[in-house]
GROMACS .gro file of C-alpha atoms in nm:
model
  445
    1UNK     CA    1  -0.616  -1.175  -2.054
    2UNK     CA    2  -0.975  -1.215  -1.918
    3UNK     CA    3  -1.043  -1.111  -1.554
    4UNK     CA    4  -1.205  -1.458  -1.574
    5UNK     CA    5  -0.973  -1.638  -1.635
    6UNK     CA    6  -0.687  -1.474  -1.446
    7UNK     CA    7  -0.958  -1.562  -1.130
    8UNK     CA    8  -0.987  -1.923  -1.203
    9UNK     CA    9  -0.612  -1.990  -1.249
   10UNK     CA   10  -0.611  -1.858  -0.910
   11UNK     CA   11  -0.862  -2.081  -0.728
   12UNK     CA   12  -0.741  -2.333  -0.940
   13UNK     CA   13  -0.371  -2.300  -0.950
   14UNK     CA   14  -0.324  -2.122  -0.567
   15UNK     CA   15  -0.648  -2.222  -0.388
   16UNK     CA   16  -0.746  -1.907  -0.320
   17UNK     CA   17  -1.100  -1.869  -0.407
   18UNK     CA   18  -1.174  -1.482  -0.291
   19UNK     CA   19  -0.964  -1.195  -0.318
   20UNK     CA   20  -0.930  -1.065  -0.027
   21UNK     CA   21  -1.057  -0.657   0.039
   22UNK     CA   22  -0.738  -0.463  -0.071
   23UNK     CA   23  -0.678  -0.691  -0.345
   24UNK     CA   24  -1.052  -0.591  -0.453
   25UNK     CA   25  -0.971  -0.226  -0.419
   26UNK     CA   26  -0.635  -0.235  -0.611
   27UNK     CA   27  -0.859  -0.440  -0.881
   28UNK     CA   28  -1.114  -0.200  -0.916
   29UNK     CA   29  -0.890   0.125  -0.823
   30UNK     CA   30  -0.671  -0.001  -1.170
   31UNK     CA   31  -0.996  -0.050  -1.367
   32UNK     CA   32  -1.201   0.209  -1.276
   33UNK     CA   33  -0.824   0.513  -1.318
   34UNK     CA   34  -0.537   0.427  -1.606
   35UNK     CA   35  -0.347   0.629  -1.420
   36UNK     CA   36  -0.032   0.538  -1.133
   37UNK     CA   37  -0.020   0.408  -0.867
   38UNK     CA   38   0.088   0.361  -0.477
   39UNK     CA   39  -0.037   0.079  -0.337
   40UNK     CA   40   0.075   0.007   0.069
   41UNK     CA   41  -0.036  -0.269   0.288
   42UNK     CA   42   0.104  -0.472   0.539
   43UNK     CA   43   0.364  -0.762   0.470
   44UNK     CA   44   0.202  -1.152   0.458
   45UNK     CA   45  -0.127  -0.873   0.319
   46UNK     CA   46  -0.106  -1.044  -0.063
   47UNK     CA   47  -0.002  -0.760  -0.205
   48UNK     CA   48   0.209  -0.964  -0.485
   49UNK     CA   49  -0.128  -1.093  -0.597
   50UNK     CA   50  -0.262  -0.703  -0.572
   51UNK     CA   51  -0.034  -0.628  -0.840
   52UNK     CA   52  -0.052  -0.920  -1.025
   53UNK     CA   53  -0.415  -1.011  -1.188
   54UNK     CA   54  -0.472  -0.623  -1.252
   55UNK     CA   55  -0.144  -0.607  -1.475
   56UNK     CA   56  -0.196  -1.000  -1.628
   57UNK     CA   57  -0.528  -0.770  -1.765
   58UNK     CA   58  -0.381  -0.568  -1.913
   59UNK     CA   59  -0.113  -0.783  -2.125
   60UNK     CA   60  -0.209  -0.828  -2.557
   61UNK     CA   61  -0.141  -1.135  -2.779
   62UNK     CA   62   0.119  -0.877  -2.867
   63UNK     CA   63   0.441  -1.091  -2.834
   64UNK     CA   64   0.702  -0.809  -2.709
   65UNK     CA   65   0.792  -0.740  -2.350
   66UNK     CA   66   0.550  -0.513  -2.290
   67UNK     CA   67   0.524  -0.509  -1.826
   68UNK     CA   68   0.872  -0.519  -1.598
   69UNK     CA   69   0.785  -0.618  -1.201
   70UNK     CA   70   1.170  -0.526  -1.028
   71UNK     CA   71   1.193  -0.651  -0.655
   72UNK     CA   72   1.482  -0.559  -0.465
   73UNK     CA   73   1.563  -0.901  -0.384
   74UNK     CA   74   1.682  -1.241  -0.575
   75UNK     CA   75   1.459  -1.477  -0.341
   76UNK     CA   76   1.136  -1.153  -0.406
   77UNK     CA   77   1.165  -1.198  -0.794
   78UNK     CA   78   1.165  -1.603  -0.790
   79UNK     CA   79   0.817  -1.574  -0.517
   80UNK     CA   80   0.673  -1.278  -0.749
   81UNK     CA   81   0.777  -1.478  -1.118
   82UNK     CA   82   0.686  -1.846  -0.961
   83UNK     CA   83   0.314  -1.670  -0.886
   84UNK     CA   84   0.303  -1.512  -1.240
   85UNK     CA   85   0.333  -1.847  -1.457
   86UNK     CA   86   0.065  -1.964  -1.224
   87UNK     CA   87  -0.191  -1.761  -1.296
   88UNK     CA   88  -0.078  -1.558  -1.630
   89UNK     CA   89  -0.178  -1.844  -1.896
   90UNK     CA   90   0.100  -1.833  -2.200
   91UNK     CA   91   0.207  -1.503  -2.093
   92UNK     CA   92   0.532  -1.572  -2.154
   93UNK     CA   93   0.727  -1.429  -1.841
   94UNK     CA   94   1.147  -1.436  -1.778
   95UNK     CA   95   1.267  -1.398  -1.447
   96UNK     CA   96   1.688  -1.234  -1.407
   97UNK     CA   97   1.885  -1.151  -1.081
   98UNK     CA   98   2.151  -1.212  -1.014
   99UNK     CA   99   2.383  -1.591  -0.859
  100UNK     CA  100   2.171  -1.728  -1.095
  101UNK     CA  101   2.298  -1.846  -1.493
  102UNK     CA  102   2.314  -1.577  -1.705
  103UNK     CA  103   2.386  -1.791  -2.004
  104UNK     CA  104   2.030  -1.939  -1.919
  105UNK     CA  105   1.925  -1.598  -1.823
  106UNK     CA  106   2.000  -1.471  -2.242
  107UNK     CA  107   1.867  -1.781  -2.384
  108UNK     CA  108   1.529  -1.735  -2.223
  109UNK     CA  109   1.519  -1.370  -2.357
  110UNK     CA  110   1.594  -1.508  -2.751
  111UNK     CA  111   1.175  -1.485  -2.684
  112UNK     CA  112   1.055  -1.209  -2.625
  113UNK     CA  113   0.902  -1.209  -2.312
  114UNK     CA  114   0.562  -1.082  -2.209
  115UNK     CA  115   0.649  -1.014  -1.851
  116UNK     CA  116   1.034  -0.966  -1.702
  117UNK     CA  117   1.087  -0.998  -1.377
  118UNK     CA  118   1.432  -0.921  -1.215
  119UNK     CA  119   1.739  -0.721  -0.976
  120UNK     CA  120   1.801  -0.346  -1.092
  121UNK     CA  121   2.147  -0.428  -1.112
  122UNK     CA  122   2.087  -0.796  -1.294
  123UNK     CA  123   1.833  -0.631  -1.560
  124UNK     CA  124   2.020  -0.357  -1.527
  125UNK     CA  125   2.305  -0.511  -1.704
  126UNK     CA  126   2.034  -0.750  -1.969
  127UNK     CA  127   1.951  -0.367  -2.132
  128UNK     CA  128   2.376  -0.279  -2.162
  129UNK     CA  129   2.484  -0.639  -2.328
  130UNK     CA  130   2.132  -0.559  -2.521
  131UNK     CA  131   1.995  -0.905  -2.442
  132UNK     CA  132   1.696  -0.749  -2.412
  133UNK     CA  133   1.545  -0.396  -2.531
  134UNK     CA  134   1.274  -0.270  -2.245
  135UNK     CA  135   1.192   0.050  -2.487
  136UNK     CA  136   0.851  -0.028  -2.609
  137UNK     CA  137   0.771  -0.190  -2.191
  138UNK     CA  138   0.410   0.008  -2.153
  139UNK     CA  139   0.331  -0.100  -1.742
  140UNK     CA  140   0.646  -0.086  -1.459
  141UNK     CA  141   0.592  -0.291  -1.123
  142UNK     CA  142   0.812  -0.142  -0.852
  143UNK     CA  143   0.776  -0.449  -0.571
  144UNK     CA  144   0.864  -0.311  -0.191
  145UNK     CA  145   0.992   0.064  -0.411
  146UNK     CA  146   1.086   0.167  -0.066
  147UNK     CA  147   1.346  -0.096  -0.092
  148UNK     CA  148   1.503  -0.002  -0.509
  149UNK     CA  149   1.457   0.391  -0.434
  150UNK     CA  150   1.665   0.352  -0.150
  151UNK     CA  151   2.048   0.472  -0.205
  152UNK     CA  152   2.181   0.170  -0.314
  153UNK     CA  153   1.951   0.101  -0.574
  154UNK     CA  154   1.874   0.406  -0.689
  155UNK     CA  155   2.153   0.489  -0.932
  156UNK     CA  156   2.087   0.060  -1.146
  157UNK     CA  157   1.703   0.229  -1.109
  158UNK     CA  158   1.743   0.522  -1.278
  159UNK     CA  159   1.904   0.408  -1.549
  160UNK     CA  160   1.674   0.154  -1.632
  161UNK     CA  161   1.386   0.344  -1.597
  162UNK     CA  162   1.555   0.590  -1.832
  163UNK     CA  163   1.592   0.374  -2.104
  164UNK     CA  164   1.157   0.294  -2.100
  165UNK     CA  165   1.015   0.666  -2.247
  166UNK     CA  166   0.695   0.439  -2.324
  167UNK     CA  167   0.532   0.428  -2.019
  168UNK     CA  168   0.220   0.396  -1.959
  169UNK     CA  169   0.184   0.278  -1.592
  170UNK     CA  170   0.245   0.221  -1.304
  171UNK     CA  171   0.193   0.028  -1.000
  172UNK     CA  172   0.431   0.113  -0.713
  173UNK     CA  173   0.349  -0.197  -0.337
  174UNK     CA  174   0.511  -0.131  -0.077
  175UNK     CA  175   0.504  -0.196   0.361
  176UNK     CA  176   0.577   0.101   0.396
  177UNK     CA  177   0.603   0.497   0.239
  178UNK     CA  178   0.892   0.727   0.185
  179UNK     CA  179   0.932   1.048   0.210
  180UNK     CA  180   0.908   1.129  -0.159
  181UNK     CA  181   0.954   0.902  -0.481
  182UNK     CA  182   1.142   1.019  -0.677
  183UNK     CA  183   1.195   1.250  -1.019
  184UNK     CA  184   1.363   1.026  -1.220
  185UNK     CA  185   1.030   0.749  -1.145
  186UNK     CA  186   0.827   0.969  -1.371
  187UNK     CA  187   0.505   0.872  -1.158
  188UNK     CA  188   0.220   1.119  -1.211
  189UNK     CA  189  -0.062   1.178  -1.007
  190UNK     CA  190  -0.073   0.835  -0.864
  191UNK     CA  191  -0.390   0.748  -0.679
  192UNK     CA  192  -0.249   0.630  -0.384
  193UNK     CA  193  -0.443   0.356  -0.139
  194UNK     CA  194  -0.348   0.245   0.201
  195UNK     CA  195  -0.514  -0.057   0.406
  196UNK     CA  196  -0.456   0.117   0.664
  197UNK     CA  197  -0.742  -0.150   0.782
  198UNK     CA  198  -0.481  -0.464   0.763
  199UNK     CA  199  -0.215  -0.325   0.967
  200UNK     CA  200  -0.458  -0.232   1.208
  201UNK     CA  201  -0.576  -0.602   1.200
  202UNK     CA  202  -0.291  -0.745   1.200
  203UNK     CA  203  -0.149  -0.554   1.529
  204UNK     CA  204  -0.400  -0.755   1.728
  205UNK     CA  205  -0.288  -1.178   1.595
  206UNK     CA  206   0.063  -0.977   1.712
  207UNK     CA  207   0.217  -0.999   2.052
  208UNK     CA  208   0.522  -0.782   2.129
  209UNK     CA  209   0.697  -0.890   2.411
  210UNK     CA  210   0.994  -0.706   2.606
  211UNK     CA  211   1.229  -0.969   2.676
  212UNK     CA  212   1.528  -0.789   2.927
  213UNK     CA  213   1.890  -0.987   2.838
  214UNK     CA  214   2.079  -0.927   3.186
  215UNK     CA  215   2.434  -0.890   3.001
  216UNK     CA  216   2.516  -0.692   2.700
  217UNK     CA  217   2.561  -1.031   2.468
  218UNK     CA  218   2.224  -1.159   2.457
  219UNK     CA  219   2.306  -1.531   2.368
  220UNK     CA  220   2.253  -1.632   2.672
  221UNK     CA  221   1.929  -1.510   2.697
  222UNK     CA  222   1.836  -1.595   2.314
  223UNK     CA  223   1.897  -1.956   2.423
  224UNK     CA  224   1.635  -1.862   2.733
  225UNK     CA  225   1.370  -1.790   2.516
  226UNK     CA  226   1.375  -2.008   2.302
  227UNK     CA  227   1.443  -2.322   2.559
  228UNK     CA  228   1.126  -2.131   2.669
  229UNK     CA  229   0.910  -2.219   2.334
  230UNK     CA  230   0.803  -2.597   2.428
  231UNK     CA  231   0.561  -2.560   2.030
  232UNK     CA  232   0.824  -2.739   1.790
  233UNK     CA  233   0.718  -2.404   1.652
  234UNK     CA  234   0.942  -2.235   1.394
  235UNK     CA  235   1.137  -1.893   1.496
  236UNK     CA  236   1.303  -1.624   1.295
  237UNK     CA  237   1.648  -1.428   1.511
  238UNK     CA  238   1.625  -1.085   1.327
  239UNK     CA  239   2.043  -0.929   1.345
  240UNK     CA  240   2.166  -0.649   1.245
  241UNK     CA  241   2.492  -0.734   1.054
  242UNK     CA  242   2.657  -0.996   0.846
  243UNK     CA  243   2.891  -1.117   1.144
  244UNK     CA  244   2.667  -1.081   1.392
  245UNK     CA  245   2.454  -1.359   1.264
  246UNK     CA  246   2.827  -1.605   1.154
  247UNK     CA  247   2.791  -1.558   1.511
  248UNK     CA  248   2.462  -1.649   1.664
  249UNK     CA  249   2.491  -1.903   1.411
  250UNK     CA  250   2.679  -2.090   1.519
  251UNK     CA  251   2.626  -2.106   1.897
  252UNK     CA  252   2.339  -2.222   1.891
  253UNK     CA  253   2.456  -2.521   1.631
  254UNK     CA  254   2.689  -2.474   1.961
  255UNK     CA  255   2.397  -2.535   2.147
  256UNK     CA  256   2.148  -2.808   2.008
  257UNK     CA  257   2.008  -2.529   1.843
  258UNK     CA  258   1.863  -2.649   1.478
  259UNK     CA  259   1.881  -2.330   1.306
  260UNK     CA  260   2.020  -2.206   0.987
  261UNK     CA  261   2.213  -1.913   0.891
  262UNK     CA  262   2.102  -1.623   0.548
  263UNK     CA  263   2.199  -1.328   0.444
  264UNK     CA  264   2.382  -1.120   0.146
  265UNK     CA  265   2.685  -1.236   0.152
  266UNK     CA  266   2.622  -1.633  -0.002
  267UNK     CA  267   2.642  -1.795  -0.286
  268UNK     CA  268   2.256  -1.836  -0.415
  269UNK     CA  269   2.219  -2.196  -0.339
  270UNK     CA  270   2.313  -2.190   0.027
  271UNK     CA  271   1.984  -1.879   0.085
  272UNK     CA  272   1.859  -2.126  -0.101
  273UNK     CA  273   1.862  -2.445   0.099
  274UNK     CA  274   1.820  -2.253   0.416
  275UNK     CA  275   1.472  -2.123   0.308
  276UNK     CA  276   1.354  -2.396   0.210
  277UNK     CA  277   1.509  -2.619   0.473
  278UNK     CA  278   1.344  -2.399   0.728
  279UNK     CA  279   1.030  -2.431   0.563
  280UNK     CA  280   1.030  -2.743   0.578
  281UNK     CA  281   1.123  -2.890   0.891
  282UNK     CA  282   1.481  -2.960   0.893
  283UNK     CA  283   1.554  -2.559   1.121
  284UNK     CA  284   1.291  -2.507   1.393
  285UNK     CA  285   1.504  -2.163   1.350
  286UNK     CA  286   1.670  -1.965   1.129
  287UNK     CA  287   1.974  -1.687   1.191
  288UNK     CA  288   1.922  -1.399   0.892
  289UNK     CA  289   1.922  -1.017   0.816
  290UNK     CA  290   1.723  -0.745   0.751
  291UNK     CA  291   1.766  -0.934   0.395
  292UNK     CA  292   1.497  -1.196   0.543
  293UNK     CA  293   1.264  -0.951   0.671
  294UNK     CA  294   1.114  -0.927   0.264
  295UNK     CA  295   0.920  -1.153  -0.012
  296UNK     CA  296   1.031  -1.449   0.207
  297UNK     CA  297   0.808  -1.732   0.069
  298UNK     CA  298   0.793  -1.884   0.455
  299UNK     CA  299   0.431  -1.999   0.593
  300UNK     CA  300   0.353  -2.035   0.966
  301UNK     CA  301   0.627  -1.882   1.140
  302UNK     CA  302   0.537  -1.856   1.510
  303UNK     CA  303   0.793  -1.688   1.614
  304UNK     CA  304   1.020  -1.343   1.538
  305UNK     CA  305   1.340  -1.251   1.771
  306UNK     CA  306   1.461  -0.875   1.793
  307UNK     CA  307   1.793  -1.034   1.873
  308UNK     CA  308   1.939  -0.635   1.756
  309UNK     CA  309   1.682  -0.347   1.763
  310UNK     CA  310   1.592  -0.302   1.414
  311UNK     CA  311   1.759   0.020   1.234
  312UNK     CA  312   1.408   0.203   1.202
  313UNK     CA  313   1.057   0.100   1.212
  314UNK     CA  314   1.025   0.019   0.934
  315UNK     CA  315   1.270  -0.276   0.983
  316UNK     CA  316   1.069  -0.369   1.265
  317UNK     CA  317   0.736  -0.313   1.071
  318UNK     CA  318   0.819  -0.587   0.767
  319UNK     CA  319   1.054  -0.794   1.024
  320UNK     CA  320   0.734  -0.849   1.229
  321UNK     CA  321   0.519  -0.921   0.873
  322UNK     CA  322   0.706  -1.254   0.880
  323UNK     CA  323   0.541  -1.387   1.077
  324UNK     CA  324   0.042  -1.348   1.213
  325UNK     CA  325   0.101  -1.401   0.801
  326UNK     CA  326  -0.312  -1.460   0.636
  327UNK     CA  327  -0.547  -1.488   0.955
  328UNK     CA  328  -0.273  -1.707   1.194
  329UNK     CA  329  -0.121  -1.553   1.512
  330UNK     CA  330   0.189  -1.486   1.655
  331UNK     CA  331   0.443  -1.387   1.844
  332UNK     CA  332   0.735  -1.098   1.831
  333UNK     CA  333   0.999  -1.107   2.124
  334UNK     CA  334   1.222  -0.777   2.135
  335UNK     CA  335   1.473  -0.888   2.345
  336UNK     CA  336   1.668  -0.595   2.466
  337UNK     CA  337   1.986  -0.546   2.756
  338UNK     CA  338   1.952  -0.263   3.061
  339UNK     CA  339   2.127   0.000   2.890
  340UNK     CA  340   1.969  -0.013   2.546
  341UNK     CA  341   1.759   0.280   2.466
  342UNK     CA  342   1.367   0.159   2.265
  343UNK     CA  343   1.310   0.308   2.004
  344UNK     CA  344   0.942   0.567   2.049
  345UNK     CA  345   0.764   0.360   1.785
  346UNK     CA  346   0.800   0.024   1.962
  347UNK     CA  347   0.502  -0.055   2.228
  348UNK     CA  348   0.485  -0.432   2.380
  349UNK     CA  349   0.145  -0.518   2.549
  350UNK     CA  350   0.460  -0.716   2.841
  351UNK     CA  351   0.789  -0.753   2.941
  352UNK     CA  352   0.821  -1.208   2.833
  353UNK     CA  353   0.867  -1.359   3.223
  354UNK     CA  354   1.151  -1.618   3.181
  355UNK     CA  355   1.145  -2.001   3.313
  356UNK     CA  356   1.571  -2.051   3.438
  357UNK     CA  357   1.562  -2.366   3.423
  358UNK     CA  358   1.394  -2.423   3.105
  359UNK     CA  359   1.583  -2.691   2.890
  360UNK     CA  360   1.686  -2.766   2.488
  361UNK     CA  361   1.383  -2.891   2.369
  362UNK     CA  362   1.413  -2.850   1.983
  363UNK     CA  363   1.399  -3.129   1.782
  364UNK     CA  364   1.368  -3.063   1.389
  365UNK     CA  365   1.091  -3.272   1.219
  366UNK     CA  366   1.234  -3.302   0.944
  367UNK     CA  367   1.563  -3.336   0.752
  368UNK     CA  368   1.623  -3.280   0.430
  369UNK     CA  369   1.815  -3.487   0.127
  370UNK     CA  370   2.025  -3.342  -0.071
  371UNK     CA  371   1.998  -3.440  -0.458
  372UNK     CA  372   2.285  -3.342  -0.720
  373UNK     CA  373   2.050  -3.320  -1.004
  374UNK     CA  374   1.730  -3.056  -1.077
  375UNK     CA  375   1.486  -2.944  -1.343
  376UNK     CA  376   1.825  -2.868  -1.601
  377UNK     CA  377   1.896  -3.290  -1.575
  378UNK     CA  378   1.468  -3.378  -1.613
  379UNK     CA  379   1.432  -3.469  -1.313
  380UNK     CA  380   1.067  -3.390  -1.108
  381UNK     CA  381   0.905  -3.404  -0.816
  382UNK     CA  382   0.739  -3.707  -0.920
  383UNK     CA  383   1.064  -3.868  -0.994
  384UNK     CA  384   1.227  -3.844  -0.639
  385UNK     CA  385   0.917  -3.986  -0.483
  386UNK     CA  386   0.857  -4.269  -0.751
  387UNK     CA  387   1.263  -4.356  -0.716
  388UNK     CA  388   1.217  -4.354  -0.296
  389UNK     CA  389   0.897  -4.486  -0.354
  390UNK     CA  390   1.029  -4.744  -0.520
  391UNK     CA  391   1.382  -4.803  -0.384
  392UNK     CA  392   1.331  -4.676   0.025
  393UNK     CA  393   1.122  -4.770   0.342
  394UNK     CA  394   0.924  -4.448   0.266
  395UNK     CA  395   0.614  -4.431   0.165
  396UNK     CA  396   0.488  -4.123  -0.006
  397UNK     CA  397   0.289  -3.995   0.290
  398UNK     CA  398   0.643  -3.961   0.502
  399UNK     CA  399   0.796  -3.776   0.188
  400UNK     CA  400   0.751  -3.365   0.215
  401UNK     CA  401   0.843  -3.118   0.103
  402UNK     CA  402   1.068  -3.106  -0.257
  403UNK     CA  403   1.193  -2.836  -0.386
  404UNK     CA  404   1.404  -2.868  -0.756
  405UNK     CA  405   1.659  -2.600  -0.852
  406UNK     CA  406   1.807  -2.597  -1.176
  407UNK     CA  407   2.027  -2.880  -1.127
  408UNK     CA  408   1.994  -2.998  -0.809
  409UNK     CA  409   1.720  -3.113  -0.478
  410UNK     CA  410   1.624  -3.124  -0.154
  411UNK     CA  411   1.388  -3.282  -0.015
  412UNK     CA  412   1.231  -3.390   0.324
  413UNK     CA  413   1.221  -3.709   0.475
  414UNK     CA  414   1.150  -3.817   0.777
  415UNK     CA  415   1.409  -3.712   1.033
  416UNK     CA  416   1.485  -4.073   1.227
  417UNK     CA  417   1.508  -4.251   0.827
  418UNK     CA  418   1.752  -4.041   0.631
  419UNK     CA  419   2.052  -4.181   0.707
  420UNK     CA  420   1.925  -4.554   0.624
  421UNK     CA  421   1.705  -4.368   0.302
  422UNK     CA  422   2.063  -4.253   0.191
  423UNK     CA  423   2.221  -4.592   0.235
  424UNK     CA  424   1.909  -4.803   0.048
  425UNK     CA  425   1.879  -4.557  -0.302
  426UNK     CA  426   2.318  -4.601  -0.270
  427UNK     CA  427   2.381  -4.660  -0.655
  428UNK     CA  428   2.022  -4.661  -0.825
  429UNK     CA  429   1.978  -4.539  -1.029
  430UNK     CA  430   1.627  -4.218  -1.095
  431UNK     CA  431   1.526  -4.176  -1.459
  432UNK     CA  432   1.839  -4.430  -1.590
  433UNK     CA  433   2.096  -4.235  -1.426
  434UNK     CA  434   2.348  -4.180  -1.106
  435UNK     CA  435   2.357  -3.944  -0.826
  436UNK     CA  436   2.475  -3.856  -0.577
  437UNK     CA  437   2.190  -3.773  -0.319
  438UNK     CA  438   2.350  -3.710   0.061
  439UNK     CA  439   2.249  -3.486   0.379
  440UNK     CA  440   2.145  -3.122   0.273
  441UNK     CA  441   2.392  -2.894   0.518
  442UNK     CA  442   2.474  -2.530   0.471
  443UNK     CA  443   2.788  -2.463   0.357
  444UNK     CA  444   2.835  -2.162   0.577
  445UNK     CA  445   3.207  -2.000   0.540
   0.00000   0.00000   0.00000
């Protein structure tokens, strides 16, 4: 595909009129060298676009599988696939990941795609079932390679790459490096692009604040910290374990905080709900394990709160990368109990003083409607807007973000109009079909 066509799509479909320095560097390096590339650049700096543009530029109108992109999480796969489809013209792209309907994926693989974007486990399953043949694949991208080459994924990765003897080029990208890339990747004298300038610039837009908790149990300190944030902006609270996420989430909800929860033990649709409702303003706080530190498409997060200290420097980097994205600023709050050891990699700009009399005043501006129909039922965003404008007392400008998934859709509306809207549309048909519409909630066990 021609570079000018790709860049035109980046402009028209993504609203990006020029590449940043890191993306330009990656594009120039890929053009000048035919070999493997390792790209190290901070979270939020635009690595997805940086590897997709030179990858798509290399593709030929072959009508067969030419490239495989592997990412360690479902959400990252979906995000990469969404961007790729917007800029890749007529290239056929298939996304494969756990939690997605395997039969739908198998059907989509019947016509061989140009690019497969997948999690390791789901891709290996399709290979073993002979739903896809990666033998002729020429290009391999490992996004967040520091994660996908770790112990939990390495055996699957080795089996997958063993099935790709004809690889000509590899792109490995992440915010953090690893000590040694495993031999089975067969990477050969790679050009390494270290975009440390972006990391330095990012640090200037971050305030890292130490919050002392008088008790080892930090729940009350967390609540007070949130009460001190009177700007109604969004916060992600990071914990180290799923059970801790559930405990913190329950505590916040009981104390009137509009919070959601996100971790790897949840069903895929509940994870999708969590991100959609956080993005659309129905939740102002998201309680997450480190799964939420990579690959999520979340905009305008003002506060990162480390309820638990991160397990290592890489986790600290990825968590903090959820805020101060693009040109925005952000605050990182690290809650530390009196007897906790502070790791050497953690440097604070200042101690944070909290107003002990602050009252909780976080009010979500939106609520989310759940439509029990989606893309597979031929329901589109336009259908939903027309249905709500024609049947409820809503103006088009009052309808917020709409997320259409395979078999359901989520729609943001003003919080104070949600119940009236549900009542107004009760029994009405959308595209000649009755669809159950209710207030969206997270169903967390």
